[in-house]
Amino acid sequence: MSISFRAVNEQDIPRICSFARDRTEQFFFFPAATWPLTPAQLQGSIDKRSDSTVIERDGVVVGFANFYRWETGGTCTLGNVIVDPQARGQGIGAQLIEHMIAIARTRHQAGEVTLSCFNTNVAGLLLYPKLGFTPFSIEERQDKQGRRLALIHLRLAASG
């Protein structure tokens, strides 16, 4: 099995859009998007973000992430993190996030990496602490049906 990373390209976008199997998964991945996620919506997000990256396994795109905030010498904030449903639970997400942390450290000289995770995203909440992220703030949000959610903000010191 061969794992590699590269910048996203236009041909990857329809595949990445297919990774969210339902409205809930899409909300975790891209809360501002409307269901179903279209290539135009994802391209619009990519155009405003930095370091949009895919992870490939044996030449097939199985995950995607980017930064929606990036400051040289400051903080990089991870967003749009998603893994192909067929590849979940196999360490792909962890490898992708570790790669993004390395980009934050090397390309942006980031002092810390942050991300946010909704309280109902159990997979994310179990993964991020394993990678060294710790919660530092909780913000009230609403899902698309108007239900209350907690958006948990986590951070990792770049040297960590």
mmCIF file of C-alpha atoms in Angstrom:
data_model
loop_
_atom_site.group_PDB
_atom_site.id
_atom_site.type_symbol
_atom_site.label_atom_id
_atom_site.label_comp_id
_atom_site.label_asym_id
_atom_site.label_seq_id
_atom_site.Cartn_x
_atom_site.Cartn_y
_atom_site.Cartn_z
ATOM 1 C CA MET A 1 0.000 0.000 0.000
ATOM 2 C CA SER A 2 1.403 3.333 -1.091
ATOM 3 C CA ILE A 3 0.406 6.623 0.613
ATOM 4 C CA SER A 4 1.179 10.000 -0.943
ATOM 5 C CA PHE A 5 0.112 13.625 -0.596
ATOM 6 C CA ARG A 6 -0.332 16.343 -3.214
ATOM 7 C CA ALA A 7 -2.178 19.548 -3.934
ATOM 8 C CA VAL A 8 -5.809 19.086 -4.905
ATOM 9 C CA ASN A 9 -6.658 19.459 -8.593
ATOM 10 C CA GLU A 10 -9.916 20.116 -10.392
ATOM 11 C CA GLN A 11 -10.348 16.446 -11.318
ATOM 12 C CA ASP A 12 -10.372 15.472 -7.605
ATOM 13 C CA ILE A 13 -13.279 17.709 -6.658
ATOM 14 C CA PRO A 14 -16.251 15.506 -7.709
ATOM 15 C CA ARG A 15 -14.721 12.558 -5.822
ATOM 16 C CA ILE A 16 -14.164 14.623 -2.670
ATOM 17 C CA CYS A 17 -17.776 15.862 -2.874
ATOM 18 C CA SER A 18 -18.926 12.219 -2.766
ATOM 19 C CA PHE A 19 -17.205 11.506 0.583
ATOM 20 C CA ALA A 20 -20.025 13.042 2.659
ATOM 21 C CA ARG A 21 -22.658 10.303 2.684
ATOM 22 C CA ASP A 22 -25.400 12.404 4.246
ATOM 23 C CA ARG A 23 -26.256 15.897 5.461
ATOM 24 C CA THR A 24 -24.660 15.308 8.862
ATOM 25 C CA GLU A 25 -21.300 14.240 7.435
ATOM 26 C CA GLN A 26 -21.369 17.157 5.023
ATOM 27 C CA PHE A 27 -22.126 19.554 7.908
ATOM 28 C CA PHE A 28 -19.056 18.270 9.807
ATOM 29 C CA PHE A 29 -16.918 18.648 6.652
ATOM 30 C CA PHE A 30 -18.274 21.956 5.334
ATOM 31 C CA PRO A 31 -20.920 23.560 7.591
ATOM 32 C CA ALA A 32 -21.612 26.506 5.266
ATOM 33 C CA ALA A 33 -22.419 24.326 2.247
ATOM 34 C CA THR A 34 -25.889 23.348 1.136
ATOM 35 C CA TRP A 35 -26.807 19.696 0.530
ATOM 36 C CA PRO A 36 -25.832 18.050 -1.692
ATOM 37 C CA LEU A 37 -22.308 19.396 -1.942
ATOM 38 C CA THR A 38 -21.505 20.447 -5.502
ATOM 39 C CA PRO A 39 -18.106 20.814 -7.139
ATOM 40 C CA ALA A 40 -18.779 24.564 -7.471
ATOM 41 C CA GLN A 41 -19.335 24.926 -3.711
ATOM 42 C CA LEU A 42 -16.143 23.007 -2.902
ATOM 43 C CA GLN A 43 -14.125 24.918 -5.512
ATOM 44 C CA GLY A 44 -15.364 28.181 -3.996
ATOM 45 C CA SER A 45 -14.071 27.097 -0.599
ATOM 46 C CA ILE A 46 -10.740 25.946 -2.030
ATOM 47 C CA ASP A 47 -10.300 29.309 -3.765
ATOM 48 C CA LYS A 48 -10.483 31.120 -0.399
ATOM 49 C CA ARG A 49 -8.244 28.699 1.502
ATOM 50 C CA SER A 50 -4.629 27.612 1.605
ATOM 51 C CA ASP A 51 -2.783 24.349 1.072
ATOM 52 C CA SER A 52 -5.759 22.290 -0.127
ATOM 53 C CA THR A 53 -4.278 18.806 0.011
ATOM 54 C CA VAL A 54 -5.348 15.275 -0.873
ATOM 55 C CA ILE A 55 -4.029 12.001 0.468
ATOM 56 C CA GLU A 56 -3.865 9.148 -2.018
ATOM 57 C CA ARG A 57 -3.706 5.448 -1.293
ATOM 58 C CA ASP A 58 -2.413 3.442 -4.221
ATOM 59 C CA GLY A 59 -3.109 6.409 -6.506
ATOM 60 C CA VAL A 60 -6.726 6.917 -5.388
ATOM 61 C CA VAL A 61 -7.790 10.060 -3.486
ATOM 62 C CA VAL A 62 -9.025 8.969 -0.043
ATOM 63 C CA GLY A 63 -8.927 12.208 1.953
ATOM 64 C CA PHE A 64 -8.850 15.990 1.796
ATOM 65 C CA ALA A 65 -8.018 18.942 4.067
ATOM 66 C CA ASN A 66 -6.943 22.587 3.928
ATOM 67 C CA PHE A 67 -6.362 25.664 6.077
ATOM 68 C CA TYR A 68 -9.045 28.329 6.349
ATOM 69 C CA ARG A 69 -6.762 30.551 8.395
ATOM 70 C CA TRP A 70 -2.997 30.741 8.010
ATOM 71 C CA GLU A 71 -0.505 33.222 9.393
ATOM 72 C CA THR A 72 3.232 33.024 8.889
ATOM 73 C CA GLY A 73 4.727 32.531 12.325
ATOM 74 C CA GLY A 74 1.246 32.423 13.868
ATOM 75 C CA THR A 75 -1.651 29.986 13.734
ATOM 76 C CA CYS A 76 -2.858 27.693 10.973
ATOM 77 C CA THR A 77 -6.441 26.455 11.311
ATOM 78 C CA LEU A 78 -7.424 23.182 9.666
ATOM 79 C CA GLY A 79 -10.743 22.878 7.873
ATOM 80 C CA ASN A 80 -12.622 20.837 5.285
ATOM 81 C CA VAL A 81 -11.169 17.597 6.699
ATOM 82 C CA ILE A 82 -12.840 14.513 5.233
ATOM 83 C CA VAL A 83 -11.928 10.889 4.483
ATOM 84 C CA ASP A 84 -13.506 8.542 1.959
ATOM 85 C CA PRO A 85 -16.067 6.388 3.831
ATOM 86 C CA GLN A 86 -14.349 3.249 2.432
ATOM 87 C CA ALA A 87 -11.039 4.341 4.018
ATOM 88 C CA ARG A 88 -12.271 5.435 7.451
ATOM 89 C CA GLY A 89 -10.907 3.740 10.543
ATOM 90 C CA GLN A 90 -7.650 2.860 8.765
ATOM 91 C CA GLY A 91 -5.417 5.730 9.898
ATOM 92 C CA ILE A 92 -5.899 7.857 6.774
ATOM 93 C CA GLY A 93 -7.337 10.797 8.710
ATOM 94 C CA ALA A 94 -4.464 10.753 11.193
ATOM 95 C CA GLN A 95 -1.876 10.646 8.390
ATOM 96 C CA LEU A 96 -3.597 13.512 6.585
ATOM 97 C CA ILE A 97 -3.751 15.695 9.697
ATOM 98 C CA GLU A 98 -0.117 14.940 10.570
ATOM 99 C CA HIS A 99 0.852 15.978 7.028
ATOM 100 C CA MET A 100 -1.114 19.225 7.383
ATOM 101 C CA ILE A 101 0.634 19.902 10.701
ATOM 102 C CA ALA A 102 3.968 19.455 8.919
ATOM 103 C CA ILE A 103 2.881 21.967 6.238
ATOM 104 C CA ALA A 104 1.868 24.430 8.958
ATOM 105 C CA ARG A 105 5.269 24.079 10.625
ATOM 106 C CA THR A 106 7.454 24.181 7.515
ATOM 107 C CA ARG A 107 5.649 26.363 4.968
ATOM 108 C CA HIS A 108 4.000 28.762 7.437
ATOM 109 C CA GLN A 109 6.328 28.492 10.473
ATOM 110 C CA ALA A 110 3.126 28.235 12.535
ATOM 111 C CA GLY A 111 3.411 28.426 16.293
ATOM 112 C CA GLU A 112 0.253 26.374 16.663
ATOM 113 C CA VAL A 113 -2.321 24.455 14.648
ATOM 114 C CA THR A 114 -5.994 24.714 15.556
ATOM 115 C CA LEU A 115 -9.171 23.018 14.401
ATOM 116 C CA SER A 116 -12.807 22.903 15.422
ATOM 117 C CA CYS A 117 -15.066 19.903 15.864
ATOM 118 C CA PHE A 118 -18.791 19.683 16.586
ATOM 119 C CA ASN A 119 -19.772 17.780 19.735
ATOM 120 C CA THR A 120 -21.759 15.287 17.639
ATOM 121 C CA ASN A 121 -18.687 14.367 15.529
ATOM 122 C CA VAL A 122 -17.570 11.486 17.721
ATOM 123 C CA ALA A 123 -14.947 10.182 15.261
ATOM 124 C CA GLY A 124 -13.225 13.593 15.192
ATOM 125 C CA LEU A 125 -13.439 14.062 18.949
ATOM 126 C CA LEU A 126 -11.780 10.686 19.487
ATOM 127 C CA LEU A 127 -9.094 11.226 16.822
ATOM 128 C CA TYR A 128 -7.841 14.758 17.524
ATOM 129 C CA PRO A 129 -6.672 14.200 21.132
ATOM 130 C CA LYS A 130 -4.735 11.111 19.970
ATOM 131 C CA LEU A 131 -2.788 13.491 17.707
ATOM 132 C CA GLY A 132 -2.033 15.842 20.612
ATOM 133 C CA PHE A 133 -4.826 18.394 20.177
ATOM 134 C CA THR A 134 -6.379 19.761 23.367
ATOM 135 C CA PRO A 135 -9.653 21.705 23.738
ATOM 136 C CA PHE A 136 -9.331 25.389 24.593
ATOM 137 C CA SER A 137 -12.758 26.870 23.900
ATOM 138 C CA ILE A 138 -16.379 25.898 23.260
ATOM 139 C CA GLU A 139 -18.750 27.981 21.170
ATOM 140 C CA GLU A 140 -22.502 27.554 20.794
ATOM 141 C CA ARG A 141 -23.658 26.936 17.232
ATOM 142 C CA GLN A 142 -26.726 25.578 15.476
ATOM 143 C CA ASP A 143 -27.073 22.821 12.933
ATOM 144 C CA LYS A 144 -29.097 23.233 9.728
ATOM 145 C CA GLN A 145 -32.281 22.280 11.644
ATOM 146 C CA GLY A 146 -31.676 24.949 14.290
ATOM 147 C CA ARG A 147 -30.635 22.522 17.039
ATOM 148 C CA ARG A 148 -28.016 23.636 19.562
ATOM 149 C CA LEU A 149 -24.514 22.265 19.117
ATOM 150 C CA ALA A 150 -21.195 22.838 20.789
ATOM 151 C CA LEU A 151 -18.305 23.691 18.479
ATOM 152 C CA ILE A 152 -15.180 22.580 20.318
ATOM 153 C CA HIS A 153 -11.985 24.425 19.406
ATOM 154 C CA LEU A 154 -8.764 22.434 19.810
ATOM 155 C CA ARG A 155 -5.097 23.347 19.418
ATOM 156 C CA LEU A 156 -1.710 21.738 19.070
ATOM 157 C CA ALA A 157 1.510 23.586 19.794
ATOM 158 C CA ALA A 158 3.543 23.396 16.575
ATOM 159 C CA SER A 159 6.507 21.938 18.425
ATOM 160 C CA GLY A 160 4.236 19.275 19.940
#
